[in-house]
């Protein structure tokens, strides 16, 4: 190995270690679900994006087996050569309808969708205005385009308006926000964002990855919950969270814009097609969630139940509504110690500390699923309560 490279890599790893930021993988020895096996032990999982509990669910596995028989395993092609099967077209139609748009284009991940969504449409004549806490894939997607970049303070409409005014001379202005922000479970003020965009003639992109499938009256996402599903120009989202949890993502919008992505987006032109088993099973999931509204009811019931119990127990839990529930701890080391002790007591959660969240705002991020039972949530709260006392977080 090249000596220079070796030295630099070792130094960097040592820095990551000494900052306490080194990530060990905790290996699951089972399917994903509310109960998983880690280190030979059954634990309750409260850190998956498995909002509707579909990831390990038998109906999906059975459907996927049939889809494998029907469509085969892989296509060995990008979409435009020989990598488009009926199932890809069908999913694009179905997810577009689901998101109230004309059309959609699927990608192998929402990451790839976000890499496509800016660079395909924006040039150096344009401007993009992005919330400071937007997902890393949006940050990188913006890096790939030549538009002038502006970042507005998190959910700060006055700052957004300032940036919209400042960019009035540009050919196009694009405002982009996560629908839900993953570290806090904050929901973006999408109605106000759409109002401002309209006032200043900008178009709006929302990445609804943490909301598609379960937020809003019919599960269309934060765009539905905020009443703007028909106002946002483009929605990007993932199939890797609530919608079965494998992978894949899409951009949904007006037909001619989607057509342009098929013509120009580099993350579809130069990369392999979505495996048909995933496309087929994602369609199955869209039908499944339509047929099972009780899953949506259950996730909100479970989330409210957990939030209320934690507040009664004396913990600091921000006043939000999303199943991402940050339990504020403060000190980074305490957060990771508590998470470790919780795992030993059969509860799998993760502590987040600086630089992922601001200094002094370390937290344990709990994620509730429709598949959790109230008894499991009681167990989670009881474990938090006993460790909260031990670490003097509550009295
Ligand atoms: C998880 C997530 C992504 C990435 O989705 P993948 O399909 O896993 O690439 C993109 N954006 C947001 C907001 C996310 O939360």
Tab-separated table of C-alpha atoms and ligand atoms in Angstrom:
chain	number	residue	atom	x	y	z
A	1	UNK	CA	0.000	0.000	0.000
A	2	UNK	CA	1.165	3.516	-0.729
A	3	UNK	CA	2.850	4.803	2.447
A	4	UNK	CA	1.441	8.305	2.207
A	5	UNK	CA	-2.060	7.022	1.889
A	6	UNK	CA	-1.623	4.558	4.721
A	7	UNK	CA	-0.340	7.260	7.048
A	8	UNK	CA	-3.144	9.662	6.256
A	9	UNK	CA	-5.855	7.033	6.597
A	10	UNK	CA	-4.486	5.892	9.960
A	11	UNK	CA	-4.295	9.469	11.226
A	12	UNK	CA	-7.842	10.162	10.157
A	13	UNK	CA	-9.145	6.996	11.779
A	14	UNK	CA	-7.294	7.892	14.981
A	15	UNK	CA	-8.917	11.333	14.946
A	16	UNK	CA	-12.356	9.790	14.524
A	17	UNK	CA	-11.603	7.401	17.398
A	18	UNK	CA	-10.317	10.066	19.757
A	19	UNK	CA	-13.280	12.338	19.053
A	20	UNK	CA	-15.501	9.456	20.151
A	21	UNK	CA	-17.156	9.391	16.729
A	22	UNK	CA	-16.062	5.967	15.545
A	23	UNK	CA	-19.085	3.984	14.383
A	24	UNK	CA	-19.214	0.299	15.208
A	25	UNK	CA	-21.817	-1.698	13.359
A	26	UNK	CA	-24.221	-3.539	15.576
A	27	UNK	CA	-24.967	-6.638	13.598
A	28	UNK	CA	-28.516	-7.941	13.386
A	29	UNK	CA	-28.687	-11.713	13.323
A	30	UNK	CA	-32.359	-11.693	12.365
A	31	UNK	CA	-34.841	-10.003	10.053
A	32	UNK	CA	-35.632	-6.368	10.663
A	33	UNK	CA	-38.545	-5.858	13.028
A	34	UNK	CA	-39.607	-4.725	16.476
A	35	UNK	CA	-37.773	-7.736	17.914
A	36	UNK	CA	-34.293	-8.312	16.549
A	37	UNK	CA	-31.371	-10.495	17.607
A	38	UNK	CA	-28.129	-8.645	18.400
A	39	UNK	CA	-25.107	-10.426	19.913
A	40	UNK	CA	-27.163	-13.563	20.341
A	41	UNK	CA	-29.793	-11.730	22.369
A	42	UNK	CA	-33.373	-10.697	21.543
A	43	UNK	CA	-33.813	-6.946	21.909
A	44	UNK	CA	-36.580	-4.466	21.128
A	45	UNK	CA	-35.672	-2.237	18.208
A	46	UNK	CA	-36.530	1.458	18.517
A	47	UNK	CA	-34.129	2.893	15.929
A	48	UNK	CA	-35.347	1.728	12.525
A	49	UNK	CA	-37.108	3.856	9.904
A	50	UNK	CA	-39.582	0.991	9.832
A	51	UNK	CA	-42.526	3.294	10.528
A	52	UNK	CA	-45.282	0.955	9.401
A	53	UNK	CA	-43.518	-2.219	10.509
A	54	UNK	CA	-43.386	-3.557	6.951
A	55	UNK	CA	-39.656	-4.235	6.609
A	56	UNK	CA	-39.590	-7.807	7.869
A	57	UNK	CA	-43.234	-8.545	7.283
A	58	UNK	CA	-44.142	-11.947	5.897
A	59	UNK	CA	-46.631	-10.708	3.274
A	60	UNK	CA	-43.884	-8.655	1.602
A	61	UNK	CA	-41.400	-11.502	1.680
A	62	UNK	CA	-43.923	-13.863	0.096
A	63	UNK	CA	-44.850	-11.311	-2.572
A	64	UNK	CA	-41.182	-10.673	-3.335
A	65	UNK	CA	-40.550	-14.404	-3.871
A	66	UNK	CA	-43.275	-14.496	-6.515
A	67	UNK	CA	-41.930	-11.333	-8.119
A	68	UNK	CA	-38.490	-12.963	-8.398
A	69	UNK	CA	-40.043	-15.892	-10.261
A	70	UNK	CA	-41.907	-13.579	-12.598
A	71	UNK	CA	-39.298	-10.908	-13.398
A	72	UNK	CA	-35.986	-12.546	-12.583
A	73	UNK	CA	-33.226	-11.158	-10.422
A	74	UNK	CA	-31.431	-8.392	-12.321
A	75	UNK	CA	-31.435	-6.600	-15.670
A	76	UNK	CA	-27.734	-5.983	-16.313
A	77	UNK	CA	-28.662	-2.696	-17.936
A	78	UNK	CA	-29.489	0.923	-17.354
A	79	UNK	CA	-33.088	1.953	-17.932
A	80	UNK	CA	-32.766	3.314	-21.459
A	81	UNK	CA	-30.902	0.390	-23.007
A	82	UNK	CA	-32.714	-2.784	-21.931
A	83	UNK	CA	-33.384	-2.168	-18.254
A	84	UNK	CA	-37.027	-1.127	-18.305
A	85	UNK	CA	-39.592	-3.822	-17.612
A	86	UNK	CA	-43.352	-3.449	-17.355
A	87	UNK	CA	-42.969	-3.422	-13.599
A	88	UNK	CA	-40.789	-0.265	-13.659
A	89	UNK	CA	-43.352	1.590	-15.769
A	90	UNK	CA	-46.172	0.369	-13.552
A	91	UNK	CA	-44.441	1.500	-10.379
A	92	UNK	CA	-43.720	4.928	-11.877
A	93	UNK	CA	-47.388	5.325	-12.732
A	94	UNK	CA	-48.498	4.100	-9.322
A	95	UNK	CA	-46.145	6.200	-7.190
A	96	UNK	CA	-47.021	9.271	-9.300
A	97	UNK	CA	-50.712	8.713	-8.623
A	98	UNK	CA	-49.984	8.107	-4.968
A	99	UNK	CA	-48.201	11.467	-4.746
A	100	UNK	CA	-50.858	13.293	-6.831
A	101	UNK	CA	-48.439	13.987	-9.683
A	102	UNK	CA	-48.568	13.350	-13.454
A	103	UNK	CA	-45.542	11.141	-13.567
A	104	UNK	CA	-42.513	9.875	-11.663
A	105	UNK	CA	-39.058	8.459	-12.303
A	106	UNK	CA	-37.594	5.800	-10.045
A	107	UNK	CA	-33.964	5.608	-8.960
A	108	UNK	CA	-32.037	3.014	-6.984
A	109	UNK	CA	-32.197	5.335	-3.958
A	110	UNK	CA	-33.531	8.705	-2.872
A	111	UNK	CA	-29.871	9.690	-2.673
A	112	UNK	CA	-29.662	9.194	-6.444
A	113	UNK	CA	-32.947	11.060	-6.932
A	114	UNK	CA	-31.543	14.025	-5.009
A	115	UNK	CA	-28.332	13.947	-7.036
A	116	UNK	CA	-30.465	14.219	-10.164
A	117	UNK	CA	-33.046	16.752	-9.097
A	118	UNK	CA	-30.868	19.885	-9.054
A	119	UNK	CA	-28.157	19.318	-11.643
A	120	UNK	CA	-30.663	18.299	-14.322
A	121	UNK	CA	-32.734	21.467	-14.079
A	122	UNK	CA	-30.451	24.237	-12.832
A	123	UNK	CA	-27.584	26.064	-14.507
A	124	UNK	CA	-25.328	28.935	-13.477
A	125	UNK	CA	-28.147	31.287	-14.448
A	126	UNK	CA	-30.223	29.950	-11.529
A	127	UNK	CA	-30.308	29.881	-7.729
A	128	UNK	CA	-31.093	27.161	-5.206
A	129	UNK	CA	-32.210	27.993	-1.661
A	130	UNK	CA	-31.906	25.184	0.874
A	131	UNK	CA	-32.753	24.711	4.586
A	132	UNK	CA	-29.529	24.464	6.597
A	133	UNK	CA	-30.552	21.105	8.084
A	134	UNK	CA	-31.506	19.432	4.808
A	135	UNK	CA	-30.365	15.848	4.329
A	136	UNK	CA	-26.804	15.157	3.162
A	137	UNK	CA	-28.078	13.917	-0.191
A	138	UNK	CA	-29.656	17.324	-0.858
A	139	UNK	CA	-26.429	19.046	0.161
A	140	UNK	CA	-24.471	16.842	-2.237
A	141	UNK	CA	-27.085	17.133	-4.977
A	142	UNK	CA	-26.770	20.903	-4.780
A	143	UNK	CA	-22.970	20.623	-4.953
A	144	UNK	CA	-23.352	18.888	-8.296
A	145	UNK	CA	-25.237	21.752	-9.909
A	146	UNK	CA	-23.864	25.082	-11.032
A	147	UNK	CA	-26.610	27.253	-9.587
A	148	UNK	CA	-25.840	29.937	-7.018
A	149	UNK	CA	-26.286	28.386	-3.566
A	150	UNK	CA	-28.117	29.940	-0.663
A	151	UNK	CA	-28.810	28.340	2.705
A	152	UNK	CA	-31.619	29.606	4.911
A	153	UNK	CA	-31.748	29.143	8.660
A	154	UNK	CA	-33.652	26.066	9.755
A	155	UNK	CA	-37.393	26.621	9.158
A	156	UNK	CA	-36.785	30.382	9.206
A	157	UNK	CA	-39.260	31.961	6.801
A	158	UNK	CA	-37.928	35.494	7.178
A	159	UNK	CA	-34.482	34.286	6.172
A	160	UNK	CA	-35.960	32.325	3.265
A	161	UNK	CA	-37.791	35.443	2.088
A	162	UNK	CA	-34.560	37.428	2.278
A	163	UNK	CA	-32.875	34.886	0.020
A	164	UNK	CA	-35.794	34.848	-2.401
A	165	UNK	CA	-35.613	38.643	-2.688
A	166	UNK	CA	-31.873	38.512	-3.181
A	167	UNK	CA	-32.163	36.054	-6.086
A	168	UNK	CA	-34.943	37.782	-8.065
A	169	UNK	CA	-32.629	38.435	-11.003
A	170	UNK	CA	-31.939	34.751	-11.517
A	171	UNK	CA	-33.552	32.787	-14.344
A	172	UNK	CA	-34.980	30.166	-11.941
A	173	UNK	CA	-35.183	29.936	-8.170
A	174	UNK	CA	-35.538	26.535	-6.506
A	175	UNK	CA	-36.498	26.243	-2.830
A	176	UNK	CA	-35.788	22.846	-1.262
A	177	UNK	CA	-36.666	21.385	2.126
A	178	UNK	CA	-36.916	18.044	3.838
A	179	UNK	CA	-40.560	17.374	4.697
A	180	UNK	CA	-39.411	16.015	8.063
A	181	UNK	CA	-35.948	16.577	9.540
A	182	UNK	CA	-34.404	13.390	10.787
A	183	UNK	CA	-32.551	14.517	13.921
A	184	UNK	CA	-35.475	16.299	15.601
A	185	UNK	CA	-38.581	15.014	13.868
A	186	UNK	CA	-39.349	18.644	12.978
A	187	UNK	CA	-41.857	19.138	10.215
A	188	UNK	CA	-41.045	21.821	7.659
A	189	UNK	CA	-43.466	24.775	7.372
A	190	UNK	CA	-44.388	23.632	3.879
A	191	UNK	CA	-47.482	25.783	3.472
A	192	UNK	CA	-45.568	28.959	4.289
A	193	UNK	CA	-42.679	27.836	2.069
A	194	UNK	CA	-45.115	27.350	-0.837
A	195	UNK	CA	-46.693	30.762	-0.137
A	196	UNK	CA	-43.309	32.475	-0.282
A	197	UNK	CA	-42.237	30.536	-3.356
A	198	UNK	CA	-45.422	31.595	-5.105
A	199	UNK	CA	-44.916	35.233	-4.110
A	200	UNK	CA	-41.366	35.243	-5.508
A	201	UNK	CA	-41.992	32.940	-8.459
A	202	UNK	CA	-39.797	30.074	-7.287
A	203	UNK	CA	-40.430	26.360	-7.598
A	204	UNK	CA	-40.454	23.994	-4.628
A	205	UNK	CA	-38.802	20.607	-4.096
A	206	UNK	CA	-39.698	18.588	-0.985
A	207	UNK	CA	-37.831	15.449	0.087
A	208	UNK	CA	-40.470	13.518	1.991
A	209	UNK	CA	-38.413	10.438	2.856
A	210	UNK	CA	-39.370	10.441	6.556
A	211	UNK	CA	-43.085	10.880	5.853
A	212	UNK	CA	-44.159	9.085	2.662
A	213	UNK	CA	-46.529	6.258	3.531
A	214	UNK	CA	-47.785	7.418	6.886
A	215	UNK	CA	-48.073	11.195	7.349
A	216	UNK	CA	-51.232	13.010	6.313
A	217	UNK	CA	-54.809	11.786	6.126
A	218	UNK	CA	-54.047	9.135	3.490
A	219	UNK	CA	-50.333	8.627	4.108
A	220	UNK	CA	-49.052	10.776	1.247
A	221	UNK	CA	-46.531	12.460	3.507
A	222	UNK	CA	-45.750	15.798	5.102
A	223	UNK	CA	-46.866	17.387	1.820
A	224	UNK	CA	-50.341	16.057	2.532
A	225	UNK	CA	-50.251	16.816	6.265
A	226	UNK	CA	-49.366	20.437	5.416
A	227	UNK	CA	-51.977	20.677	2.656
A	228	UNK	CA	-49.508	21.340	-0.159
A	229	UNK	CA	-49.371	18.065	-2.090
A	230	UNK	CA	-50.818	19.830	-5.147
A	231	UNK	CA	-48.634	22.927	-4.722
A	232	UNK	CA	-45.093	21.539	-4.473
A	233	UNK	CA	-43.515	21.125	-7.892
A	234	UNK	CA	-41.377	18.085	-7.219
A	235	UNK	CA	-41.424	15.462	-4.490
A	236	UNK	CA	-38.459	13.198	-3.894
A	237	UNK	CA	-38.762	10.244	-1.567
A	238	UNK	CA	-37.390	6.839	-0.630
A	239	UNK	CA	-38.827	3.324	-0.691
A	240	UNK	CA	-36.211	2.414	1.914
A	241	UNK	CA	-38.052	3.674	4.987
A	242	UNK	CA	-41.814	3.243	5.556
A	243	UNK	CA	-42.437	1.627	2.150
A	244	UNK	CA	-40.902	-1.745	2.915
A	245	UNK	CA	-37.396	-0.613	3.742
A	246	UNK	CA	-35.359	-2.256	0.962
A	247	UNK	CA	-34.241	0.558	-1.303
A	248	UNK	CA	-35.191	2.700	-4.249
A	249	UNK	CA	-36.540	6.199	-4.498
A	250	UNK	CA	-38.188	8.547	-6.922
A	251	UNK	CA	-38.892	12.043	-8.149
A	252	UNK	CA	-42.552	12.814	-8.832
A	253	UNK	CA	-43.797	15.831	-10.765
A	254	UNK	CA	-45.170	17.102	-14.027
A	255	UNK	CA	-44.780	14.861	-17.061
A	256	UNK	CA	-42.402	17.002	-19.110
A	257	UNK	CA	-40.077	17.563	-16.151
A	258	UNK	CA	-39.960	13.821	-15.489
A	259	UNK	CA	-39.246	13.253	-19.171
A	260	UNK	CA	-36.269	15.601	-18.911
A	261	UNK	CA	-34.908	13.538	-16.007
A	262	UNK	CA	-35.121	10.424	-18.190
A	263	UNK	CA	-33.165	12.299	-20.877
A	264	UNK	CA	-30.556	14.010	-18.756
A	265	UNK	CA	-30.238	12.763	-15.171
A	266	UNK	CA	-26.867	11.118	-14.738
A	267	UNK	CA	-28.038	8.848	-11.890
A	268	UNK	CA	-30.455	7.166	-14.266
A	269	UNK	CA	-28.437	7.290	-17.519
A	270	UNK	CA	-25.244	5.793	-16.132
A	271	UNK	CA	-26.369	3.443	-13.387
A	272	UNK	CA	-28.209	0.178	-13.271
A	273	UNK	CA	-31.969	-0.148	-13.072
A	274	UNK	CA	-33.874	-0.828	-9.840
A	275	UNK	CA	-34.099	-4.615	-9.311
A	276	UNK	CA	-37.567	-5.692	-10.448
A	277	UNK	CA	-38.267	-7.514	-7.200
A	278	UNK	CA	-38.031	-4.173	-5.398
A	279	UNK	CA	-40.157	-2.345	-7.955
A	280	UNK	CA	-42.839	-5.042	-7.783
A	281	UNK	CA	-42.841	-5.258	-4.003
A	282	UNK	CA	-42.993	-1.471	-3.650
A	283	UNK	CA	-46.180	-1.557	-5.739
A	284	UNK	CA	-47.496	-4.253	-3.436
A	285	UNK	CA	-46.660	-2.024	-0.451
A	286	UNK	CA	-48.575	0.930	-1.925
A	287	UNK	CA	-51.665	-1.297	-2.211
A	288	UNK	CA	-51.007	-2.782	1.202
A	289	UNK	CA	-50.941	0.551	3.004
A	290	UNK	CA	-54.075	1.653	1.130
A	291	UNK	CA	-55.788	-1.503	2.405
A	292	UNK	CA	-54.457	-1.119	5.950
A	293	UNK	CA	-55.263	2.372	7.223
A	294	UNK	CA	-55.076	0.915	10.748
A	295	UNK	CA	-51.262	0.907	10.408
A	296	UNK	CA	-51.310	4.702	10.078
A	297	UNK	CA	-53.711	5.039	12.988
A	298	UNK	CA	-51.455	2.800	15.055
A	299	UNK	CA	-48.239	4.719	14.439
A	300	UNK	CA	-49.818	7.964	15.645
A	301	UNK	CA	-51.433	6.225	18.597
A	302	UNK	CA	-48.086	4.653	19.555
A	303	UNK	CA	-46.203	7.912	19.057
A	304	UNK	CA	-48.632	9.904	21.215
A	305	UNK	CA	-48.551	7.186	23.853
A	306	UNK	CA	-44.752	7.239	24.040
A	307	UNK	CA	-44.422	11.035	24.003
A	308	UNK	CA	-47.011	11.438	26.783
A	309	UNK	CA	-45.428	8.756	28.988
A	310	UNK	CA	-41.948	10.238	28.630
A	311	UNK	CA	-43.160	13.697	29.564
A	312	UNK	CA	-44.951	12.288	32.629
A	313	UNK	CA	-41.709	10.485	33.549
A	314	UNK	CA	-39.993	13.885	33.540
A	315	UNK	CA	-37.905	13.708	30.363
A	316	UNK	CA	-37.329	16.584	27.982
A	317	UNK	CA	-39.043	15.696	24.724
A	318	UNK	CA	-39.597	18.538	22.250
A	319	UNK	CA	-43.232	19.377	21.481
A	320	UNK	CA	-43.571	17.763	18.085
A	321	UNK	CA	-45.715	15.032	16.635
A	322	UNK	CA	-43.504	12.809	14.502
A	323	UNK	CA	-42.527	9.200	15.428
A	324	UNK	CA	-38.922	10.407	15.457
A	325	UNK	CA	-38.712	11.344	19.139
A	326	UNK	CA	-35.471	12.883	20.400
A	327	UNK	CA	-35.063	12.275	24.132
A	328	UNK	CA	-32.785	15.133	25.125
A	329	UNK	CA	-29.796	14.121	27.249
A	330	UNK	CA	-27.339	17.001	26.812
A	331	UNK	CA	-23.916	15.454	27.266
A	332	UNK	CA	-22.652	13.272	24.423
A	333	UNK	CA	-20.905	10.726	26.581
A	334	UNK	CA	-23.942	10.298	28.836
A	335	UNK	CA	-26.119	9.765	25.764
A	336	UNK	CA	-23.874	7.022	24.424
A	337	UNK	CA	-23.477	5.426	27.888
A	338	UNK	CA	-27.241	5.311	28.335
A	339	UNK	CA	-27.742	3.841	24.851
A	340	UNK	CA	-25.173	1.139	25.678
A	341	UNK	CA	-26.831	0.301	28.990
A	342	UNK	CA	-30.229	0.214	27.327
A	343	UNK	CA	-28.981	-2.351	24.835
A	344	UNK	CA	-27.716	-4.479	27.717
A	345	UNK	CA	-31.226	-4.248	29.128
A	346	UNK	CA	-32.833	-5.335	25.878
A	347	UNK	CA	-33.640	-1.982	24.247
A	348	UNK	CA	-31.897	-1.008	21.027
A	349	UNK	CA	-31.666	2.786	20.603
A	350	UNK	CA	-28.890	5.079	19.394
A	351	UNK	CA	-27.322	8.161	20.956
A	352	UNK	CA	-26.512	11.122	18.710
A	353	UNK	CA	-23.980	13.739	19.692
A	354	UNK	CA	-21.857	16.522	18.220
A	355	UNK	CA	-21.231	17.080	15.291
A	356	UNK	CA	-24.363	15.263	14.125
A	357	UNK	CA	-26.387	17.488	16.477
A	358	UNK	CA	-25.307	20.788	18.123
A	359	UNK	CA	-22.829	20.708	21.031
A	360	UNK	CA	-24.621	20.122	24.356
A	361	UNK	CA	-27.745	18.819	22.599
A	362	UNK	CA	-26.893	15.138	22.600
A	363	UNK	CA	-29.921	12.931	22.529
A	364	UNK	CA	-31.219	9.440	22.157
A	365	UNK	CA	-33.327	9.325	19.050
A	366	UNK	CA	-36.246	6.952	19.440
A	367	UNK	CA	-38.221	5.893	16.400
A	368	UNK	CA	-41.667	4.481	16.959
A	369	UNK	CA	-43.260	1.940	14.638
A	370	UNK	CA	-46.866	0.932	14.088
A	371	UNK	CA	-45.685	-2.592	14.869
A	372	UNK	CA	-44.687	-1.801	18.464
A	373	UNK	CA	-47.152	-2.785	21.173
A	374	UNK	CA	-48.022	-0.541	24.107
A	375	UNK	CA	-46.358	-3.149	26.351
A	376	UNK	CA	-43.116	-2.767	24.399
A	377	UNK	CA	-43.354	0.997	24.675
A	378	UNK	CA	-43.999	0.644	28.429
A	379	UNK	CA	-40.811	-1.396	28.657
A	380	UNK	CA	-38.930	1.319	26.748
A	381	UNK	CA	-40.228	4.050	29.067
A	382	UNK	CA	-39.433	2.001	32.187
A	383	UNK	CA	-35.868	1.444	30.989
A	384	UNK	CA	-35.470	5.142	30.233
A	385	UNK	CA	-36.884	5.991	33.665
A	386	UNK	CA	-34.514	3.740	35.605
A	387	UNK	CA	-31.452	4.960	33.682
A	388	UNK	CA	-32.690	8.557	33.795
A	389	UNK	CA	-32.628	8.322	37.582
A	390	UNK	CA	-29.235	6.643	37.629
A	391	UNK	CA	-27.783	9.464	35.498
A	392	UNK	CA	-29.736	12.179	37.404
A	393	UNK	CA	-31.670	13.275	34.319
A	394	UNK	CA	-34.960	12.907	36.175
A	395	UNK	CA	-35.737	12.709	39.870
B	1	LIG	C1	-33.030	8.547	4.273
B	1	LIG	C2	-33.104	9.788	3.486
B	1	LIG	C3	-32.581	9.850	2.190
B	1	LIG	C4	-31.834	8.725	1.570
B	1	LIG	O1	-32.707	7.754	1.074
B	1	LIG	P1	-32.087	6.455	0.366
B	1	LIG	O2	-33.210	5.960	-0.464
B	1	LIG	O3	-31.687	5.550	1.467
B	1	LIG	O4	-30.939	6.922	-0.443
B	1	LIG	C5	-32.734	11.018	1.474
B	1	LIG	N1	-33.335	12.092	2.022
B	1	LIG	C6	-33.838	12.064	3.268
B	1	LIG	C7	-34.511	13.281	3.817
B	1	LIG	C8	-33.724	10.910	4.049
B	1	LIG	O5	-34.188	10.905	5.279
